[in-house]
Short mmCIF file of C-alpha atoms in Angstrom, two decimals:
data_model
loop_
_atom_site.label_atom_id
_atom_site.label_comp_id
_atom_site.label_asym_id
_atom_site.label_seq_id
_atom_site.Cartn_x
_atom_site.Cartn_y
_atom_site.Cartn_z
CA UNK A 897 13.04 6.03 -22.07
CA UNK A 898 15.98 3.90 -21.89
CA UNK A 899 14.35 0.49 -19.23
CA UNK A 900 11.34 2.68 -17.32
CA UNK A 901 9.28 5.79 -16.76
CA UNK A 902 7.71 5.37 -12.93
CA UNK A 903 5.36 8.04 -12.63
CA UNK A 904 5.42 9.00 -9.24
CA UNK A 905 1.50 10.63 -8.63
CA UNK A 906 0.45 13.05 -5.65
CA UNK A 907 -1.80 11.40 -3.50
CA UNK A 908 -2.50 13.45 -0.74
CA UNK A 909 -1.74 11.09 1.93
CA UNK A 910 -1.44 7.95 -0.05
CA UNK A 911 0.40 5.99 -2.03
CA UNK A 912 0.16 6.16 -5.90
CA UNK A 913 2.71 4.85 -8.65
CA UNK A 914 2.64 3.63 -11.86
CA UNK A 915 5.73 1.89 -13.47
CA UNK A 916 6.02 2.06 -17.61
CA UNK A 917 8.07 -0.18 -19.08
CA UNK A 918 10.26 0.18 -22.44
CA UNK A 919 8.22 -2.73 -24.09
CA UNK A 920 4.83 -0.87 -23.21
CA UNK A 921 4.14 -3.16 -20.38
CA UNK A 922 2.82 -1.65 -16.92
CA UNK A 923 2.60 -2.27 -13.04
CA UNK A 924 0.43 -0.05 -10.76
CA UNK A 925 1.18 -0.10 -7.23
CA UNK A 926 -1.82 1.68 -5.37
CA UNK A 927 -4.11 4.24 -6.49
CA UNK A 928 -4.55 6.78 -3.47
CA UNK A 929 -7.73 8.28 -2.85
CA UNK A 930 -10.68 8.54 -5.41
CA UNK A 931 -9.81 12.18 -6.38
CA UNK A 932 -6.09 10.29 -6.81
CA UNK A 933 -7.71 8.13 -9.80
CA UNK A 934 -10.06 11.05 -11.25
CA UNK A 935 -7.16 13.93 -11.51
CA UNK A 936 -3.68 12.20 -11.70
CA UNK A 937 -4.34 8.22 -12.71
CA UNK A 938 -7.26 8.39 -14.62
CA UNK A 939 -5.68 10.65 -17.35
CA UNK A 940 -2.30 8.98 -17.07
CA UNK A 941 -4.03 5.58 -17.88
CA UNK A 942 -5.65 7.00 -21.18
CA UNK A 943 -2.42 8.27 -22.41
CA UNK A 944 -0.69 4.93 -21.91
CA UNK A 945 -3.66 3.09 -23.41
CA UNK A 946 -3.33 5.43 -26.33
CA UNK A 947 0.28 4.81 -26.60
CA UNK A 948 -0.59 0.91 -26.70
CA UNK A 949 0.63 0.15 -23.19
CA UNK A 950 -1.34 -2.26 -21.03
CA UNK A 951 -1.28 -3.27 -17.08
CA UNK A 952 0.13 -6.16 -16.68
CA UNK A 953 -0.30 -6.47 -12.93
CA UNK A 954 -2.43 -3.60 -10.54
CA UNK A 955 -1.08 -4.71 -6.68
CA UNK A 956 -3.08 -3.20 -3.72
CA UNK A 957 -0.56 -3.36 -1.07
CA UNK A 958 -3.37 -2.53 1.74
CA UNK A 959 -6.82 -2.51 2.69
CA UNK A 960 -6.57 1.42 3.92
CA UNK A 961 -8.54 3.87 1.88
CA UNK A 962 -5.67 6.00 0.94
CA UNK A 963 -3.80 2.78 -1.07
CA UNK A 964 -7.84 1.22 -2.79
CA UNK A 965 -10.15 3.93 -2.50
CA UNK A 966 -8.64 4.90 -6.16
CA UNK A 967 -8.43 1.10 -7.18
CA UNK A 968 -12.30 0.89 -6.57
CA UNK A 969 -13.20 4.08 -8.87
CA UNK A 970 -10.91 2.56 -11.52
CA UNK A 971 -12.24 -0.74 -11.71
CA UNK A 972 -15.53 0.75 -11.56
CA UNK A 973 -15.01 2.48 -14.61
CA UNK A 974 -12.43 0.28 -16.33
CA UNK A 975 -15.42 -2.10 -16.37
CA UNK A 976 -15.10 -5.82 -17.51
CA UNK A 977 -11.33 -7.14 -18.09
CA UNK A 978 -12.54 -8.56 -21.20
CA UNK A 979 -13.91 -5.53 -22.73
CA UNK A 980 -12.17 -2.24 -20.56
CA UNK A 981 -12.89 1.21 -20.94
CA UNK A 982 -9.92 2.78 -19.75
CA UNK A 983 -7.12 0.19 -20.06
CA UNK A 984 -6.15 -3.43 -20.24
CA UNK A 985 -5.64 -5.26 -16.79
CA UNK A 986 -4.29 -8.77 -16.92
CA UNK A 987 -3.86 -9.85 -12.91
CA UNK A 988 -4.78 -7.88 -9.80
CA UNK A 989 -2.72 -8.94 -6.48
CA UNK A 990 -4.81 -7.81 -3.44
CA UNK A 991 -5.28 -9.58 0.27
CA UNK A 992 -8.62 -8.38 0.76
CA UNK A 993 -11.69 -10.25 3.55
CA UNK A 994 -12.69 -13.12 1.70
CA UNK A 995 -9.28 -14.24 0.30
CA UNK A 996 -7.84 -13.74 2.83
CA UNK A 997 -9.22 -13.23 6.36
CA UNK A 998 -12.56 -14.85 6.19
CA UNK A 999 -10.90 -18.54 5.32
CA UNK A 1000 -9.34 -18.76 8.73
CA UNK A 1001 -11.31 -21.15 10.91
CA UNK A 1002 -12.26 -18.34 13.52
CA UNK A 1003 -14.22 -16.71 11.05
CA UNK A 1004 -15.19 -19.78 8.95
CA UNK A 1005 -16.83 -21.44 12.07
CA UNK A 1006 -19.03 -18.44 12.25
CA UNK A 1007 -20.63 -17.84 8.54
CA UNK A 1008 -23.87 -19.25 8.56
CA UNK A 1009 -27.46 -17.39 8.17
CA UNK A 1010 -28.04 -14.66 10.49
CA UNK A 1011 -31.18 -14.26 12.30
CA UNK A 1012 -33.55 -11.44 11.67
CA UNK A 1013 -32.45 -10.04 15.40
CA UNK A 1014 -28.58 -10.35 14.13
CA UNK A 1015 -29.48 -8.38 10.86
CA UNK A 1016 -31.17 -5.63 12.06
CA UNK A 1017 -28.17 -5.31 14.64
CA UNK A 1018 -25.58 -5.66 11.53
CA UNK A 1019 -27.63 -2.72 9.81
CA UNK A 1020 -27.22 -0.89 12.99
CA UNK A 1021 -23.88 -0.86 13.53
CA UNK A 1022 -23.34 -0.22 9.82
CA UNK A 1023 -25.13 3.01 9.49
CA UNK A 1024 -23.20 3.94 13.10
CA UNK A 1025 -19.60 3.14 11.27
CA UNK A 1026 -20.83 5.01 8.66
CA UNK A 1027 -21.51 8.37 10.54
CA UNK A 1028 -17.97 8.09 12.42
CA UNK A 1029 -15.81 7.28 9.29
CA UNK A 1030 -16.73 10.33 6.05
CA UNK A 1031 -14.56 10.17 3.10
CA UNK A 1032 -11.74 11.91 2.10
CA UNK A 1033 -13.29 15.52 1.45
CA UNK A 1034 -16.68 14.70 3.65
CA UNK A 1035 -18.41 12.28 2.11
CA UNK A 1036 -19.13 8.50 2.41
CA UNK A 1037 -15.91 7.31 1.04
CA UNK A 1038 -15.86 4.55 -2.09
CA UNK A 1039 -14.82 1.66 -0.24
CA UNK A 1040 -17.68 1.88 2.47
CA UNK A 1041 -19.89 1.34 -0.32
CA UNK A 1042 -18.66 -1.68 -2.45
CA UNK A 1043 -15.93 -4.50 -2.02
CA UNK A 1044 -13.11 -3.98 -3.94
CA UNK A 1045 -13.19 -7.94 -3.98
CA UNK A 1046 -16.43 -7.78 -5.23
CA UNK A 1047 -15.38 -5.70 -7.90
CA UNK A 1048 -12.98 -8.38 -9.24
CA UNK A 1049 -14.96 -10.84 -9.19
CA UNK A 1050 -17.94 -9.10 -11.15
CA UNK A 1051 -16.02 -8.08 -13.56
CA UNK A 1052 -13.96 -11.17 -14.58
CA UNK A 1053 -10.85 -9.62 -13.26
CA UNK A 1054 -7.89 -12.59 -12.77
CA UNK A 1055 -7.30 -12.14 -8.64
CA UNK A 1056 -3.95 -13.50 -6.90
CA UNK A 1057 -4.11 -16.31 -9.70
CA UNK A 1058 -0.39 -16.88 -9.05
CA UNK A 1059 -0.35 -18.13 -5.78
CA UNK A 1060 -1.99 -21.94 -5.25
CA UNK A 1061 -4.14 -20.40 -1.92
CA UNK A 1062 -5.34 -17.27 -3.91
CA UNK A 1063 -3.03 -15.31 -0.97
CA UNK A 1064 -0.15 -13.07 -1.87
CA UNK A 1065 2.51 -14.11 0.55
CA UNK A 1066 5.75 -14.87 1.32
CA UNK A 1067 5.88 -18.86 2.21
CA UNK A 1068 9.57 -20.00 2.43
CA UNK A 1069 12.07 -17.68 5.22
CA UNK A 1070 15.56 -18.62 3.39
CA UNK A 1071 16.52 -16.15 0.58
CA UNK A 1072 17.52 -18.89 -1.84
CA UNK A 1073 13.96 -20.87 -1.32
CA UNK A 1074 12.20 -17.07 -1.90
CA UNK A 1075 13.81 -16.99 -4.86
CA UNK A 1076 12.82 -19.79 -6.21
CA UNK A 1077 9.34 -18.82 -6.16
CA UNK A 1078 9.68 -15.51 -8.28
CA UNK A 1079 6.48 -15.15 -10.11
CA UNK A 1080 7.01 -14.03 -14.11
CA UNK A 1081 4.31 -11.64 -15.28
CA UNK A 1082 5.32 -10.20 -18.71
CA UNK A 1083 8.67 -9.16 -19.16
CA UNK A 1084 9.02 -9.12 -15.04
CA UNK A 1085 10.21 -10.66 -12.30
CA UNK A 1086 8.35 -10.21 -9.01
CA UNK A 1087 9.40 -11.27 -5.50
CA UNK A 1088 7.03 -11.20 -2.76
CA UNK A 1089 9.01 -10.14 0.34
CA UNK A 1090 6.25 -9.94 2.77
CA UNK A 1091 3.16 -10.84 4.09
CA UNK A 1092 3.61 -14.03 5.68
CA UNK A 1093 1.12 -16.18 7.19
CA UNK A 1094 1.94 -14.97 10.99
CA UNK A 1095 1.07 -11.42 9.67
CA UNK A 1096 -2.40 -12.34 8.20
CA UNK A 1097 -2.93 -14.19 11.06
CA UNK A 1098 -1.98 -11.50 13.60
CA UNK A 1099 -4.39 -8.67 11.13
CA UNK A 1100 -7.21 -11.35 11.76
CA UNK A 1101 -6.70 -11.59 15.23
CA UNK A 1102 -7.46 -8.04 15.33
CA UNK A 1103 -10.50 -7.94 12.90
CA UNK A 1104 -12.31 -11.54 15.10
CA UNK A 1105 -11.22 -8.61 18.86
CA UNK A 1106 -13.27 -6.04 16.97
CA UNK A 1107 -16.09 -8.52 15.83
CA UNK A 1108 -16.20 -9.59 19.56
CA UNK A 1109 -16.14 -6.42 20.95
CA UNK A 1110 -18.82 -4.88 18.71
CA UNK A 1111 -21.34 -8.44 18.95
CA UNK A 1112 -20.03 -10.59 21.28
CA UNK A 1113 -17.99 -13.96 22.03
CA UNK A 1114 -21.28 -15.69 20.32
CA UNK A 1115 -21.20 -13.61 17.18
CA UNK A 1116 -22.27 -14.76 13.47
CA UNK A 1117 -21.12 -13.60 10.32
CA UNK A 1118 -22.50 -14.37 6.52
CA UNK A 1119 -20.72 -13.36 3.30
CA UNK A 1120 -23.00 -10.63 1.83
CA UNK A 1121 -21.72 -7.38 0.06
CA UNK A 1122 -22.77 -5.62 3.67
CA UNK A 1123 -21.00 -7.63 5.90
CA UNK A 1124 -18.01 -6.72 4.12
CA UNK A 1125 -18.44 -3.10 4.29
CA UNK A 1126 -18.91 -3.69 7.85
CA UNK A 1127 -16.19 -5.46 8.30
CA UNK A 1128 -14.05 -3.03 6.40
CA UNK A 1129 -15.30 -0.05 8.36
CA UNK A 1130 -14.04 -1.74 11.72
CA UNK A 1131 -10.51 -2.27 10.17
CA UNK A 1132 -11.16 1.21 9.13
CA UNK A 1133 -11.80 2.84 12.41
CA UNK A 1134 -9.27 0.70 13.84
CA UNK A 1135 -6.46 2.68 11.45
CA UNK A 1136 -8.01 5.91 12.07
CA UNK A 1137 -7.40 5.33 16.15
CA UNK A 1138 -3.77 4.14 16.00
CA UNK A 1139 -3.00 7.43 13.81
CA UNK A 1140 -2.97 9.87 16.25
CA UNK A 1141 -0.70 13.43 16.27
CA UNK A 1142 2.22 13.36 17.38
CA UNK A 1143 4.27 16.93 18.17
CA UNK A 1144 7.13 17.45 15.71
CA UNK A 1145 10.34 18.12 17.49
CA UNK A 1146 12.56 21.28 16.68
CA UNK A 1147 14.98 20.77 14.04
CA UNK A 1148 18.84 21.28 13.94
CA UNK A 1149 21.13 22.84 11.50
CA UNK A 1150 22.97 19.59 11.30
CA UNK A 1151 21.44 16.18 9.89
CA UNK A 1152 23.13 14.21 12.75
CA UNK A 1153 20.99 16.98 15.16
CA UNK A 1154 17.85 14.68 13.83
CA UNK A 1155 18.97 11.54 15.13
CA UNK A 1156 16.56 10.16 18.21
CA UNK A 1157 13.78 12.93 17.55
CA UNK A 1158 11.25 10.43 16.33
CA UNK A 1159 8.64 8.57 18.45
CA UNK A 1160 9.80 5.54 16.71
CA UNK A 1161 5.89 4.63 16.69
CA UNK A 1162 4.84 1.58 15.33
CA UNK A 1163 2.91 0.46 12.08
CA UNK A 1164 -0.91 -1.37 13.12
CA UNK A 1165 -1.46 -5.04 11.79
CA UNK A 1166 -3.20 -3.41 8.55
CA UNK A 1167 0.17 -1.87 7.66
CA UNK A 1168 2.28 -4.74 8.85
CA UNK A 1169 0.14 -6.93 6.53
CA UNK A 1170 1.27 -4.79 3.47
CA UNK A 1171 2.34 -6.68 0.17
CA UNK A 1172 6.31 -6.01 -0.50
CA UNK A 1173 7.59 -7.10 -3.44
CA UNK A 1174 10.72 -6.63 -5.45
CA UNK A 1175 10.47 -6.20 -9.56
CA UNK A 1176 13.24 -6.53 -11.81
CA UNK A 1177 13.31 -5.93 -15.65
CA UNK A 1178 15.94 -6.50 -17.76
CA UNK A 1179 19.33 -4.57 -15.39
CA UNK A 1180 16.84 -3.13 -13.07
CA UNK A 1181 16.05 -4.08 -9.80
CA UNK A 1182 13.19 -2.03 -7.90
CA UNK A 1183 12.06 -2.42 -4.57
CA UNK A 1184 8.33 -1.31 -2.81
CA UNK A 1185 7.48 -1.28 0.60
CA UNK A 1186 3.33 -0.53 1.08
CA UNK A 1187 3.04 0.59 4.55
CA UNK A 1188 5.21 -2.87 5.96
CA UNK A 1189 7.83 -2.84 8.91
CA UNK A 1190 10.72 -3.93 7.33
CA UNK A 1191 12.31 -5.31 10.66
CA UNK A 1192 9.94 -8.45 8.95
CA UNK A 1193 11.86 -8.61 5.61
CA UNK A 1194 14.89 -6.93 5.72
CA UNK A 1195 17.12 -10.01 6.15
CA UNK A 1196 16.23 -10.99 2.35
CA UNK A 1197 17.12 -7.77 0.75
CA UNK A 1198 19.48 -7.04 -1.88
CA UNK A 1199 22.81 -4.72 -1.75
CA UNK A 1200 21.69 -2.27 -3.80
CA UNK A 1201 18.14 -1.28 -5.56
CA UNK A 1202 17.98 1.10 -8.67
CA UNK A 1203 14.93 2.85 -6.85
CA UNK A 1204 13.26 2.16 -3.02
CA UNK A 1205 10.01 3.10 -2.16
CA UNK A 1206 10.03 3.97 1.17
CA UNK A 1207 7.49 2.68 4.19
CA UNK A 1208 4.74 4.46 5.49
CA UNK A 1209 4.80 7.88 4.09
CA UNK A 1210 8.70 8.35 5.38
CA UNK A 1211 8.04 7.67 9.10
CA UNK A 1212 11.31 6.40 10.87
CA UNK A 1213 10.27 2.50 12.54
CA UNK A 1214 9.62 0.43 9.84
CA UNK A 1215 12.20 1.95 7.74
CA UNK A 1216 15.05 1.49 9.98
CA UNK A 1217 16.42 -2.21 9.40
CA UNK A 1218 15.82 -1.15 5.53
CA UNK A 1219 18.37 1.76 5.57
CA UNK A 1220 20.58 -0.39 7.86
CA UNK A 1221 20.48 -3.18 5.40
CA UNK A 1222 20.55 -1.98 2.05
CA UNK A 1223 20.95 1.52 -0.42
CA UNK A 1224 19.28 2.83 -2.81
CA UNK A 1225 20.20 4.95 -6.35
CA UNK A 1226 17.00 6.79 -6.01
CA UNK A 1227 14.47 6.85 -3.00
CA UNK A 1228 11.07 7.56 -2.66
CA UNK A 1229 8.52 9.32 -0.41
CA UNK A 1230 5.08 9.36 -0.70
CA UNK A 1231 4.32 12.72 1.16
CA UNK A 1232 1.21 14.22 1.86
CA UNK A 1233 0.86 17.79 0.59
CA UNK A 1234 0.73 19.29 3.63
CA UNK A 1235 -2.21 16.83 5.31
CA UNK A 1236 0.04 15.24 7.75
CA UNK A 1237 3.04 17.38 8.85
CA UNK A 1238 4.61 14.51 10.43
CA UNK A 1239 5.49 12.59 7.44
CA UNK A 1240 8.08 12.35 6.56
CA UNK A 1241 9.97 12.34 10.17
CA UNK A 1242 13.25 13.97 10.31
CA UNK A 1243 15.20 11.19 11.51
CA UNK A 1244 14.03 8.92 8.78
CA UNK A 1245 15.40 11.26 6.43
CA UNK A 1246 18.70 12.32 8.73
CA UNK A 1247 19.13 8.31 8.42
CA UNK A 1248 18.59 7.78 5.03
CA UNK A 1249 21.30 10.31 4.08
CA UNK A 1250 23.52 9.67 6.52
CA UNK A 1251 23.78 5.95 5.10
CA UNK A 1252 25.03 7.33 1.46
CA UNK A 1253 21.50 7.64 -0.42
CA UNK A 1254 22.30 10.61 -2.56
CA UNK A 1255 18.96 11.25 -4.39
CA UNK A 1256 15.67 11.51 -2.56
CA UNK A 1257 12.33 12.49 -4.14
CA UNK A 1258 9.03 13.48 -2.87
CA UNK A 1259 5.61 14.07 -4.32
CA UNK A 1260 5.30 17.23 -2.97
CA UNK A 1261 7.20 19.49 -1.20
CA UNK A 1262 7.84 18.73 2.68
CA UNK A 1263 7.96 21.07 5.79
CA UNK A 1264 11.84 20.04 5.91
CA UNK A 1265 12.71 21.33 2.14
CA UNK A 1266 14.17 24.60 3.03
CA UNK A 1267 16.66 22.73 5.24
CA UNK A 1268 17.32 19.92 2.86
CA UNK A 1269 17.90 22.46 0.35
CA UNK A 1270 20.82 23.61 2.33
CA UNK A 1271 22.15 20.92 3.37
CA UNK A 1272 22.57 19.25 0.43
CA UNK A 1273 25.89 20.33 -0.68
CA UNK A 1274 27.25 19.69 2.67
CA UNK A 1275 26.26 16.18 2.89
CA UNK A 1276 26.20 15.63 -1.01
CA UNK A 1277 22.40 14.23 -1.73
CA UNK A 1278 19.90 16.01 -4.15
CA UNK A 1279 16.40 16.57 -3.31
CA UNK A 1280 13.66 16.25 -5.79
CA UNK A 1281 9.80 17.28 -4.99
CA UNK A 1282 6.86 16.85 -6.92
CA UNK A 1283 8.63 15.53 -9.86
CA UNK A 1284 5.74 13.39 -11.49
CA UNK A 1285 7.97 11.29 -13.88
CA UNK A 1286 10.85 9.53 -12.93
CA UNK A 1287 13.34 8.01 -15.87
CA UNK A 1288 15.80 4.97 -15.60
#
C-alpha cells in the first residue's frame, strides 16, 4: 500500500467504507445495515486492530438506517472508547436529534414534562411506528431501539468535538474562508462541504410538520431515550414514503441513448442534510458525498479528486452539478445487490462517462453490467464490481 487501502464493503442498499491509511490510521464513513457490521465490518475491524491500526474519525453522514443501523451494533459492541473491544475510536462526527435538531427554539420551547395523558399517547404512537417500520430482514431494526446519540454519550465516545456548536457543518460560503476551517485529525485533512445551517433548519422543519401532524399545534416533547426513538421512527417513515418505484426506462446501445431517461427525482431533507466532506493525506485528495444534492456544494469543489464517492446510491439529481463541475480518477457506487433495481440510473452513469471518468466501481454487480461491459472499449472507461479493496 503505497498512501491508502479504501475498502469498499457491500451493503445491500447502503453505504459502507472504510479508508486505511499507510501510517495505520483509519476513517469509516457509514456502516450500512446491522448484518453490514456483523459480516463485512466487523471482521475487517479485527484485522486492522490486529495489524495496529486505529479509527481516527467514524462519520455518520445520515440519520437513515441503511448509513447507522451498522454504527449502532458497532458501538454496541466496541463498548467504552477508553477500554474497546473491537477497535480504537478517537472522534465520531454525527448530526443526530439532540445535537442537532432538538436545540432549535421550535423544539426547545416545547421540552418540558409530559403529562400522564401525553405519555400514554407517546407510547401509543410508538408501538404504531413500530408495527409500520420492521428492520432490514423483518425484524425491529437497531436504531428503533436505542439512540445512536445515546450510545456516544454512554460510552465516553468524543462527539463533533471539533466544531464550537457540537454541529458538523459548513459555516462560511466562500471557498477560501472554507478552507480556512479544515479540521486536522491525525495525519488528515478534512473539509466539511455540506450541511449548512439552512439544511438543518429545512430537515427540522420537516421533523416539528410531522410532530404537528401526529399531536398537534399544542404538542410537548421531553428528552427521554423514547422520545427519540419516536422521533426517529417519524423521520424514518418519512424516508420510506418519498422512496417510491419508479419504472426503469429501456436502454440503448449507445451511452448518449441514456441521456434524459431519468426522473431526475429529488433527494428528501434527511438526504439533503448529509455530511460531505473532502479528506486529503499526504498527495491525495478524496471526496464523499452521503446521500447530499450537490447542486448545494458543488461551487467549492476541486478540479480533480483521486477517488469520488458518488450521491445517493448512483441516482442522476444530486449528482449532476458534481459531474458538471469536477472529475474523478476513480468513482464510486454504492449499489444495492439487486434490492433496488433503480440504482444506479442510467443517465447518471451515461453522464459520468461521457464527462471523461474512465474508472467506475461498484459493490456489486448492476443490472447495466452487461452493457457497460461492452461499451467500454468504445468509450474507453473500465468497470469494476464488487471489488472489496481499493489501492492508491
Amino acid at each position: 500500500m503505497k498512501n491508502c487501502n479504501i475498502h469498499f464493503l457491500p451493503a445491500k442498499a447502503g453505504d459502507c467504507f472504510v479508508l486505511e491509511f499507510s501510517n495505520r490510521e483509519c476513517i469509516i464513513i457509514d456502516c450500512g445495515f446491522k448484518s453490514t457490521y456483523k459480516k463485512e465490518l466487523r471482521p475487517l475491524l479485527i484485522e486492522l486492530q490486529k495489524k495496529g491500526c486505529k479509527v481516527i474519525l467514524l462519520i455518520i453522514t445520515h440519520t437513515d438506517q441503511d448509513h447507522i443501523e451498522g454504527a449502532i451494533a458497532f458501538l454496541q459492541e466496541n463498548g467504552k472508547a477508553n477500554n474497546p473491544n473491537i477497535i480504537q475510536v478517537e472522534n465520531i462526527w454525527f448530526n443526530g436529534f439532540f445535537n442537532t435538531l432538538l436545540r432549535r427554539s421550535e423544539f426547545m420551547d416545547r421540552v418540558r414534562g409530559l403529562t400522564d395523558i401525553q405519555k400514554r399517547e407517546k407510547e401509543r404512537v410508538l408501538k404504531e411506528f413500530l408495527l409500520q417500520i420492521p428492520g432490514e430482514e423483518g425484524e425491529i431494526s437497531a436504531i428503533q431501539s436505542i439512540s445512536f446519540e445515546e450510545l456516544c454519550l454512554n460510552n465516553g465516545y468524543s462527539l463533533n468535538t471539533q466544531f464550537t456548536d457540537k454541529v458538523v457543518k459548513r459555516i462560511e460560503n466562500k471557498k477560501k474562508q472554507i478552507l480556512k476551517h479544515t479540521i486536522h485529525i491525525g495525519a488528515c485533512q478534512v473539509i466539511v462541504l455540506s450541511p449548512t445551517e439552512k439544511e438543518l433548519d429545512k430537515l427540522a422543519d420537516k421533523l416539528n410538520l410531522e410532530m404537528i401532524r401526529n399531536f398537534g399545534v399544542d404538542y410537548s416533547m421531553n428528552q427521554d431515550s423514547q422520545f427519540m426513538k419516536l422521533l426517529e421512527l417519524l423521520m424514518e417513515l418519512e424516508r420510506e414514503n418519498m422512496d417510491g418505484n419508479e419504472e426503469i426506462a429501456a436502454m440503448g446501445d449507445c451511452l448518449e441513448s441514456w441521456i434524459g431517461t431519468s426522473t431526475m427525482a429529488p433527494v428528501n431533507e434527511i438526504n439533503r442534510a448529509s455530511i460531505v466532506v473532502e479528506i486529503i493525506y499526504n498527495d491525495l485528495r478524496l471526496l464523499f458525498t452521503g446521500d447530499s444534492d450537490s447542486i448545494l456544494w458543488s461551487q467549492y469543489l476541486e478540479k480533480n479528486y483521486h477517488v469520488i464517492k458518488l450521491s445517493h446510491h448512483g441516482t442522476a439529481s444530486p449528482n449532476q452539478k458534481l459531474l458538471d463541475s469536477t472529475h474523478g480518477d476513480i468513482l464510486m457506487v454504492s449499489s444495492d445487490g439487486g434490492y433496488n433495481k433503480r440504482h444506479p440510473e442510467d443517465e447518471m452513469l451515461a453522464k459520468a462517462i461521457l464527462k471523461g471518468n474512465k474508472k467506475l466501481y461498484f459493490n456489486y454487480e448492476i443490472r447495466q453490467k452487461e452493457k457497460l461491459e461492452k461499451l467500454q472499449k468504445a468509450y474507453g472507461f473500465q468497470c469494476f464490481f464488487g471489488k472489496r479493496k481499493i489501492e492508491l
